[in-house]
Amino acid sequence: MRLRIRNIRKNFKTKNGSVCALDNINLDIQPGEFVCLVGPSGCGKSTLLNIMAGLEKQDSGRIKVDGKIGLMFQEPALFPWLKVKDNVGFGLKIKKLEKQKQEKFIDAHLKMVHLQNFAESYPHELSGGMKQRVALARTLILNPDILLMDEPFAALDAQTREILYKELQNIWQLTKKTVVFVTHNVREAVCLGDRVVVFSARPGRIKKIFDVDLSRPRDLGNLELIKMSNKIMDVLKSEIKEL
Amino acid sequence: MQNIFTKKRVKSVVIKILFLIFLIFLWWLVFKLEIWTPWLFPDPVTVGKTMMKGFSNGTIWMGIMISMKRIFIGFGFSLLFGGLLGFLLAKIKILDETVGFLVLGLQTLPSICWLPLALLWFGLNEQAIIFVVIMGCILSITISVESAVKSIPPIFIRAGKMLGAEGFSLYRYVIFPAILPSLITGIKQGWSFAWRSLMSGEMLFITVGLGQLLMMGRELNDMSQVMAIMLVIIIIGIIFDKLVFGVWENNLRRKWGLVKS
Ligand SMILES: Nc1ncnc2c1ncn2[C@@H]1O[C@H](COP(=O)(O)OP(=O)(O)O)[C@@H](O)[C@H]1O
Ligand SMILES: [Mg+2]
């Protein structure tokens, strides 16, 4: 088991009382699995990811993580003062890896996300999709066992997103990482995930888990994929109506 | 890397130089109209000659050196300690509510008002004038560092932590570079406050320095010296404000993509 989540609860204190963000979450994730989390906005998906990554502390419950974690945010969150290659190599620099090794890893990871020609650029010179690819390379270079992705493609246009789905699937099949991928786009979830976990509206609970048994690589236009998405969408819609 | 000698820039520099020549011509023209007597309104050539003389006999160089030494000591001290204080104010809430409040209050006092106090404390000496320079800029540096640290986008810190930076390396590789653009703006402003305080201090205070040379021109009724020293002070101001800090700031902002180059 890569990740074992048991009875996680989390409340946030706000001006007008306390908000229950997560209410009794249980989830097991296997090594190499690609799990997508979908749910209405504000149901606690980001909070759960932050708890997994250790950026936030749960109020109660246990979480067992087997391996190193890498977290990717919705924004690329690149460092604007560093060139693309230095952004990608940031984690290695912190680890004080030898310069030569750093360069070797940086080259390999820039190639992986098809940005070798932009090594010397600064983040502001890149498009949104390119920035997210840099962010992905920057996370993967530290070789995490578990990759947590929080709506990483939400701000991108449809075409760019579709290209990135393909790249992400390839990278995932190549590296065999465990991936937890948050999205509010059900088609995206079905296209990428081995399982799709549907959250209920606040307080965030797991409403239903779908296994996606479609062959890979998957195409967004595939009929089976669309049927499955519609099924999940129905479950989700009933949630959103309750809001 | 962008070439700093782009056509646009060369053009803008040429325009500025032409305008300067035009201004000097205008000055000369007003002189020729003889509205004021020459000793109240000398012509550009006389002022130029006085400046040359001042440089060649070393008095202006001496004044510049001494004033620069004072500003480097005073400003350097303020940068170090004012910066540190600003940093602490941003991090420690109780300090912000007490010392921060004091800093904001004292900041409203024009720096030259510290001179009488400095003279009584330190006497007529170097420390007094450096104290005035420090009081002229340290508070503004503190305030700008505090606001820079407070306004770091939290996402940079989270990203840095996620990539393994913590403790010192988080400060060194994330927080410091993240605040640098606003820090430079604060440093630039602090320098100009320090420079103003130094000049007013030196004028009231009888010791060698550019401000004192300026005052000496007045005492000797030598308008050409007054104007020559004023020009020197302006030129030094421009060198620091536009060339040293300005170029640094622009390069950084271009790197970050905050300006279109
Ligand atoms: N730091 C915080 N302080 C107070 N409330 C928060 C905080 N973070 C999240 N919340 C609240 O917790 C709930 C879940 O947030 P989040 O995990 O960001 O949802 P999602 O990512 O699913 O959209 C929301 O109602 C949000 O307002
Ligand atoms: Mg979220």
XYZ file of C-alpha atoms and ligand atoms in Angstrom:
532
model
C 0.000 0.000 0.000
C 1.348 3.402 -0.957
C -1.170 5.463 0.924
C -3.534 4.445 3.667
C -5.997 7.083 4.781
C -8.143 6.313 7.815
C -10.945 8.400 9.313
C -9.435 11.724 8.362
C -11.312 14.725 9.669
C -10.476 18.369 9.234
C -12.247 21.517 10.387
C -11.269 25.061 9.599
C -12.008 27.850 12.010
C -13.396 30.907 10.302
C -14.917 34.196 11.431
C -18.417 32.747 11.478
C -17.722 29.484 13.197
C -16.014 26.394 11.910
C -16.157 24.789 8.484
C -16.003 21.031 8.212
C -13.770 20.436 5.203
C -13.258 16.686 5.492
C -15.507 14.286 7.335
C -14.277 10.744 7.875
C -12.264 10.035 4.738
C -11.057 6.484 4.138
C -9.031 5.582 1.084
C -6.327 3.085 0.150
C -4.096 3.670 -2.822
C -1.902 0.970 -4.367
C 1.591 1.489 -5.720
C 1.566 2.606 -9.326
C -2.112 3.456 -9.225
C -3.549 6.551 -10.876
C -6.398 7.841 -8.721
C -8.511 10.833 -9.653
C -10.502 12.829 -7.109
C -13.526 14.741 -8.365
C -16.069 16.729 -6.434
C -17.831 20.059 -6.155
C -15.694 23.072 -5.508
C -14.936 23.578 -1.817
C -15.493 19.944 -0.819
C -11.992 19.580 0.594
C -9.992 17.994 -2.233
C -7.103 20.438 -1.883
C -7.221 20.073 1.870
C -6.888 16.300 1.563
C -3.927 16.671 -0.779
C -2.272 19.153 1.558
C -2.727 16.727 4.436
C -1.182 13.933 2.374
C 1.738 16.204 1.516
C 2.190 17.231 5.145
C 1.510 20.905 4.459
C -1.577 20.720 6.641
C -2.400 18.689 9.755
C -5.588 16.663 10.095
C -7.722 17.106 13.235
C -8.145 13.387 13.675
C -7.540 10.173 11.812
C -4.389 8.522 10.547
C -2.536 8.664 7.315
C 0.228 6.289 6.343
C 2.422 7.265 3.469
C 4.912 4.815 2.080
C 7.409 6.800 0.070
C 8.358 10.294 -0.946
C 5.695 12.791 -1.988
C 5.743 15.410 -4.711
C 2.944 17.987 -4.885
C 1.942 20.055 -7.894
C -0.327 23.046 -7.406
C -3.056 24.484 -9.563
C -0.789 27.390 -10.432
C 2.588 26.420 -11.854
C 4.175 28.374 -8.946
C 7.470 28.590 -10.803
C 10.116 30.877 -9.366
C 10.180 33.907 -11.683
C 13.779 34.733 -10.762
C 15.112 31.417 -12.063
C 15.588 30.181 -15.610
C 13.555 27.155 -16.671
C 16.494 24.815 -16.136
C 17.137 26.228 -12.665
C 13.483 25.919 -11.772
C 13.607 22.266 -12.821
C 16.842 21.727 -10.896
C 15.746 23.642 -7.776
C 15.187 20.571 -5.616
C 18.546 19.089 -6.606
C 20.295 22.322 -5.729
C 18.680 22.274 -2.302
C 19.907 18.695 -1.925
C 23.388 19.936 -2.912
C 23.820 17.320 -5.607
C 27.015 17.579 -7.661
C 26.745 20.134 -10.482
C 27.374 17.592 -13.226
C 24.735 15.212 -11.962
C 22.295 18.094 -11.613
C 22.801 19.021 -15.241
C 22.335 15.464 -16.399
C 19.054 15.129 -14.517
C 17.853 18.534 -15.657
C 18.523 17.670 -19.295
C 16.712 14.372 -19.004
C 13.674 15.946 -17.359
C 13.495 18.851 -19.781
C 13.492 16.286 -22.601
C 10.760 14.336 -20.887
C 8.445 17.357 -20.959
C 9.698 18.453 -24.400
C 11.170 21.742 -23.246
C 14.868 21.222 -23.952
C 14.852 24.308 -26.197
C 13.576 26.516 -23.402
C 16.193 25.696 -20.773
C 17.547 29.249 -20.783
C 14.157 31.010 -20.812
C 12.527 32.662 -17.853
C 9.064 31.494 -16.753
C 7.300 34.630 -17.982
C 8.417 33.783 -21.510
C 6.457 30.509 -21.494
C 2.820 29.717 -22.220
C 0.548 28.357 -19.498
C 0.919 24.767 -20.695
C 4.691 25.045 -20.858
C 4.781 26.424 -17.327
C 2.825 23.463 -16.016
C 5.229 21.132 -17.804
C 8.140 22.852 -16.088
C 6.306 22.448 -12.787
C 5.837 18.746 -13.536
C 9.511 18.294 -14.405
C 10.516 20.192 -11.271
C 8.418 17.833 -9.160
C 9.465 14.635 -10.937
C 13.182 15.394 -10.801
C 13.132 14.623 -7.066
C 11.847 11.185 -7.983
C 8.797 11.104 -5.692
C 7.012 7.779 -5.229
C 3.689 9.548 -5.028
C 2.766 12.447 -7.261
C -0.054 14.627 -5.958
C -1.559 16.942 -8.560
C -4.101 19.593 -7.551
C -6.099 20.630 -10.617
C -2.863 21.169 -12.508
C -4.480 21.760 -15.885
C -7.557 23.712 -14.791
C -6.311 27.051 -16.093
C -5.321 25.745 -19.533
C -7.219 25.722 -22.803
C -8.794 22.485 -24.036
C -6.210 21.687 -26.704
C -3.246 22.212 -24.419
C -4.953 20.102 -21.788
C -5.479 17.245 -24.192
C -1.802 17.256 -25.162
C -0.847 17.233 -21.513
C -3.170 14.287 -20.750
C -1.245 12.300 -23.325
C 2.123 13.362 -21.978
C 1.104 12.673 -18.414
C -0.145 9.187 -19.309
C 3.117 8.446 -21.093
C 5.208 9.682 -18.214
C 3.119 7.749 -15.740
C 3.454 4.495 -17.718
C 7.180 5.117 -18.033
C 7.911 6.021 -14.411
C 5.290 3.849 -12.668
C 4.553 6.557 -10.137
C 1.543 6.512 -7.888
C -0.554 9.521 -8.890
C -3.366 11.275 -7.033
C -4.941 13.734 -9.403
C -7.573 16.283 -8.366
C -9.827 17.734 -11.008
C -13.315 19.115 -11.383
C -13.427 17.816 -14.949
C -15.014 14.350 -14.986
C -13.869 13.508 -18.535
C -10.335 14.362 -17.500
C -10.671 12.050 -14.502
C -11.982 9.132 -16.558
C -9.342 9.672 -19.234
C -6.492 9.531 -16.737
C -7.565 7.474 -13.747
C -7.572 3.803 -12.807
C -10.147 4.845 -10.255
C -12.300 7.922 -9.928
C -13.213 8.951 -6.392
C -16.307 11.158 -6.206
C -16.575 13.493 -3.230
C -19.808 14.847 -1.799
C -20.332 18.527 -1.202
C -19.401 20.035 2.138
C -18.679 18.395 4.473
C -16.369 16.485 2.148
C -17.036 12.751 2.211
C -16.277 10.046 -0.302
C -19.554 9.418 -2.053
C -18.625 6.738 -4.533
C -15.570 5.158 -6.141
C -15.608 4.094 -9.801
C -13.131 1.653 -11.373
C -12.208 2.648 -14.890
C -11.395 -0.475 -16.908
C -10.720 1.148 -20.250
C -7.607 0.305 -22.252
C -4.784 2.857 -22.465
C -3.810 5.171 -23.968
C -7.271 6.632 -23.686
C -8.775 9.174 -25.974
C -11.185 11.843 -24.765
C -13.514 11.143 -27.664
C -13.830 7.407 -26.938
C -17.478 6.335 -26.619
C -16.965 4.110 -23.564
C -15.137 6.939 -21.876
C -17.966 9.362 -22.545
C -20.565 6.874 -21.232
C -18.589 6.377 -18.052
C -18.154 10.137 -17.635
C -21.893 10.660 -17.945
C -22.545 8.067 -15.255
C -20.152 9.809 -12.883
C -21.481 13.198 -13.861
C -24.988 12.129 -12.780
C -23.717 11.208 -9.332
C -21.853 14.495 -9.122
C -24.772 16.573 -10.345
C -27.037 15.315 -7.610
C -24.363 16.543 -5.197
C -24.132 19.975 -6.708
C -27.916 20.333 -6.612
C -27.866 19.745 -2.883
C -25.649 22.760 -2.379
C 20.183 38.158 -22.797
C 18.912 41.443 -24.146
C 21.242 43.962 -25.678
C 21.178 47.144 -23.630
C 22.107 49.229 -26.658
C 18.872 48.779 -28.543
C 17.863 51.347 -31.111
C 15.058 52.615 -28.883
C 17.390 53.244 -25.980
C 20.049 54.962 -28.051
C 17.347 57.204 -29.424
C 16.034 58.074 -25.967
C 19.554 58.900 -24.751
C 20.215 61.082 -27.805
C 16.947 62.956 -27.192
C 17.937 63.562 -23.568
C 21.374 64.871 -24.553
C 19.878 67.204 -27.156
C 17.414 68.482 -24.574
C 20.265 69.102 -22.144
C 22.174 71.089 -24.770
C 19.025 73.057 -25.428
C 18.626 73.816 -21.713
C 22.202 75.068 -21.485
C 21.557 77.206 -24.529
C 18.406 78.599 -22.887
C 20.399 79.351 -19.739
C 22.986 81.171 -21.811
C 20.208 83.082 -23.602
C 18.658 84.254 -20.314
C 22.119 85.309 -19.206
C 22.543 87.326 -22.414
C 19.234 89.119 -21.796
C 20.855 90.550 -18.647
C 17.723 90.332 -16.512
C 19.820 89.668 -13.430
C 23.334 90.841 -12.703
C 25.984 88.273 -13.636
C 27.001 87.619 -10.057
C 23.456 86.490 -9.274
C 23.001 84.651 -12.539
C 26.331 83.536 -14.006
C 26.545 82.048 -17.486
C 27.107 78.329 -18.144
C 30.753 78.882 -19.105
C 31.641 80.541 -15.789
C 29.871 77.805 -13.826
C 31.651 75.190 -15.953
C 34.985 76.820 -15.254
C 34.309 76.975 -11.521
C 33.407 73.303 -11.582
C 36.591 72.445 -13.502
C 38.634 74.449 -11.051
C 36.981 72.747 -8.132
C 37.765 69.351 -9.605
C 41.329 70.234 -10.571
C 42.292 71.742 -7.215
C 40.692 68.802 -5.450
C 38.084 70.600 -3.327
C 35.116 69.037 -5.112
C 36.740 65.600 -5.150
C 37.424 65.971 -1.471
C 33.811 66.981 -0.838
C 32.515 64.065 -2.882
C 34.773 61.574 -1.129
C 33.783 62.731 2.322
C 30.081 62.867 1.533
C 30.242 59.431 -0.099
C 32.019 57.968 2.885
C 29.287 59.285 5.170
C 26.484 58.041 3.035
C 28.027 54.600 2.628
C 28.485 54.217 6.361
C 25.065 55.610 7.263
C 23.174 53.919 4.468
C 25.043 50.624 4.885
C 24.260 50.555 8.580
C 20.600 51.326 7.882
C 20.397 48.665 5.230
C 21.778 46.054 7.568
C 19.928 46.902 10.751
C 16.858 48.514 9.219
C 16.485 45.491 6.958
C 16.865 43.108 9.855
C 14.323 45.017 11.915
C 11.867 45.093 9.011
C 12.260 41.384 8.707
C 11.582 40.793 12.384
C 8.568 43.105 12.304
C 7.119 41.035 9.467
C 7.631 37.792 11.370
C 6.812 38.688 14.979
C 3.367 40.084 15.500
C 3.846 41.579 18.959
C 6.958 43.380 17.748
C 4.992 44.767 14.827
C 2.273 46.101 17.106
C 4.762 47.859 19.391
C 8.017 48.660 17.617
C 6.265 48.777 14.240
C 3.949 51.448 15.591
C 6.944 53.423 16.865
C 8.697 53.134 13.502
C 5.655 54.474 11.676
C 5.434 57.385 14.098
C 9.101 58.338 13.968
C 9.085 58.054 10.188
C 6.897 61.171 10.021
C 9.670 63.275 11.566
C 11.803 64.993 8.888
C 15.304 63.645 9.360
C 16.970 67.040 9.794
C 14.976 67.453 13.008
C 17.296 64.843 14.494
C 20.289 67.152 14.071
C 19.920 69.183 17.293
C 19.575 65.960 19.256
C 22.547 64.445 17.459
C 24.693 67.505 18.165
C 23.895 67.371 21.856
C 24.512 63.646 22.043
C 27.577 63.336 19.892
C 28.917 66.890 19.580
C 30.057 68.564 16.418
C 31.544 65.489 14.834
C 31.267 62.751 12.254
C 28.975 60.594 14.386
C 26.355 63.324 14.559
C 26.078 63.648 10.800
C 26.073 59.898 10.229
C 23.368 59.625 12.868
C 21.249 62.058 10.847
C 21.824 60.035 7.686
C 20.829 56.853 9.499
C 17.691 58.413 10.926
C 16.891 59.726 7.463
C 16.677 56.329 5.836
C 16.594 53.483 8.348
C 12.875 53.712 9.090
C 11.852 53.780 5.461
C 14.069 50.749 4.814
C 12.513 48.950 7.770
C 9.032 49.679 6.509
C 9.745 48.595 2.960
C 11.452 45.361 4.012
C 8.550 44.589 6.337
C 5.974 45.093 3.635
C 8.069 43.116 1.121
C 8.312 40.136 3.452
C 4.625 40.342 4.334
C 3.575 40.360 0.716
C 5.503 37.323 -0.543
C 2.989 35.145 -2.373
C 2.545 32.149 -0.022
C 2.607 29.826 -3.029
C 6.360 30.431 -3.432
C 6.956 29.300 0.129
C 4.749 26.246 -0.279
C 6.478 25.361 -3.542
C 9.882 25.833 -1.937
C 8.956 23.618 1.004
C 7.544 20.971 -1.308
C 10.878 20.915 -3.143
C 12.799 20.376 0.066
C 13.793 23.912 1.080
C 13.524 24.589 4.793
C 15.104 26.805 7.406
C 18.083 28.686 6.048
C 17.786 27.364 2.498
C 14.172 28.540 2.348
C 15.362 32.054 3.228
C 18.370 31.918 0.954
C 16.766 30.411 -2.140
C 13.095 31.390 -1.901
C 12.260 34.239 0.446
C 15.219 36.494 -0.356
C 14.929 36.285 -4.155
C 11.139 36.568 -3.892
C 11.322 39.914 -2.077
C 14.210 41.294 -4.127
C 12.140 43.407 -6.564
C 10.290 45.250 -3.808
C 13.466 45.297 -1.749
C 15.302 47.188 -4.496
C 12.524 49.740 -4.702
C 12.841 50.207 -0.947
C 16.630 50.419 -1.112
C 16.404 53.024 -3.859
C 13.987 55.109 -1.847
C 16.113 54.682 1.278
C 19.183 55.857 -0.592
C 17.462 58.985 -1.792
C 16.266 59.748 1.753
C 19.796 59.203 3.043
C 21.220 61.484 0.369
C 18.759 64.266 1.168
C 19.430 63.990 4.892
C 23.165 64.072 4.325
C 23.000 67.198 2.195
C 20.778 69.085 4.625
C 22.940 67.927 7.503
C 26.140 69.039 5.850
C 24.720 72.440 5.055
C 23.886 73.192 8.655
C 26.963 71.603 9.986
C 30.371 73.156 9.508
C 32.542 70.351 8.240
C 33.924 69.402 4.864
C 31.496 67.843 2.402
C 29.414 68.731 -0.636
C 26.740 70.456 1.435
C 29.362 72.570 3.113
C 30.909 73.550 -0.235
C 27.488 74.687 -1.309
C 27.055 76.775 1.833
C 30.560 78.182 1.395
C 29.550 79.428 -2.058
C 26.773 81.378 -0.411
C 29.031 82.835 2.251
C 31.520 84.005 -0.381
C 28.669 85.374 -2.493
C 29.999 83.119 -5.253
C 26.932 82.118 -7.261
C 28.985 80.156 -9.770
C 30.250 77.917 -6.961
C 26.704 77.464 -5.646
C 25.500 76.413 -9.080
C 28.530 74.220 -9.770
C 28.056 72.292 -6.519
C 24.314 72.003 -7.103
C 25.081 70.446 -10.470
C 27.536 68.020 -8.900
C 24.898 67.002 -6.335
C 22.327 66.479 -9.080
C 24.769 64.411 -11.133
C 25.610 62.165 -8.189
C 21.906 61.774 -7.488
C 21.262 60.741 -11.076
C 24.188 58.322 -11.126
C 22.860 56.431 -8.126
C 19.165 56.710 -8.733
C 19.082 56.034 -12.456
C 22.275 54.153 -13.180
C 23.132 52.090 -10.107
C 19.697 51.317 -8.649
C 17.665 52.021 -11.760
C 19.580 49.607 -13.996
C 19.603 46.953 -11.279
C 15.866 47.322 -10.769
C 15.091 47.280 -14.486
C 17.193 44.207 -15.154
C 15.456 42.378 -12.378
C 11.998 43.442 -13.451
C 12.734 42.387 -17.010
C 13.974 39.008 -15.808
C 10.769 38.525 -13.820
C 8.671 39.679 -16.751
C 7.222 42.594 -14.787
C 7.967 45.046 -17.622
C 7.903 44.723 -21.338
C 11.402 45.234 -22.658
N -6.925 27.822 5.366
C -8.261 27.755 5.401
N -8.957 28.465 6.332
C -10.300 28.396 6.381
N -11.051 27.643 5.568
C -10.420 26.925 4.628
C -8.999 26.945 4.485
N -8.660 26.130 3.471
C -9.814 25.636 2.997
N -10.876 26.101 3.682
C -12.278 25.743 3.471
O -12.355 24.359 3.444
C -13.209 23.910 2.408
C -12.476 22.984 1.471
O -11.496 23.703 0.733
P -10.620 23.054 -0.391
O -9.923 21.877 0.166
O -9.769 24.112 -0.970
O -11.711 22.605 -1.458
P -11.529 22.119 -2.968
O -10.074 22.009 -3.255
O -12.243 20.808 -3.024
O -12.203 23.126 -3.829
C -13.718 25.165 1.733
O -14.990 25.442 2.230
C -12.770 26.228 2.127
O -13.412 27.457 2.221
Mg -8.884 23.040 -4.627
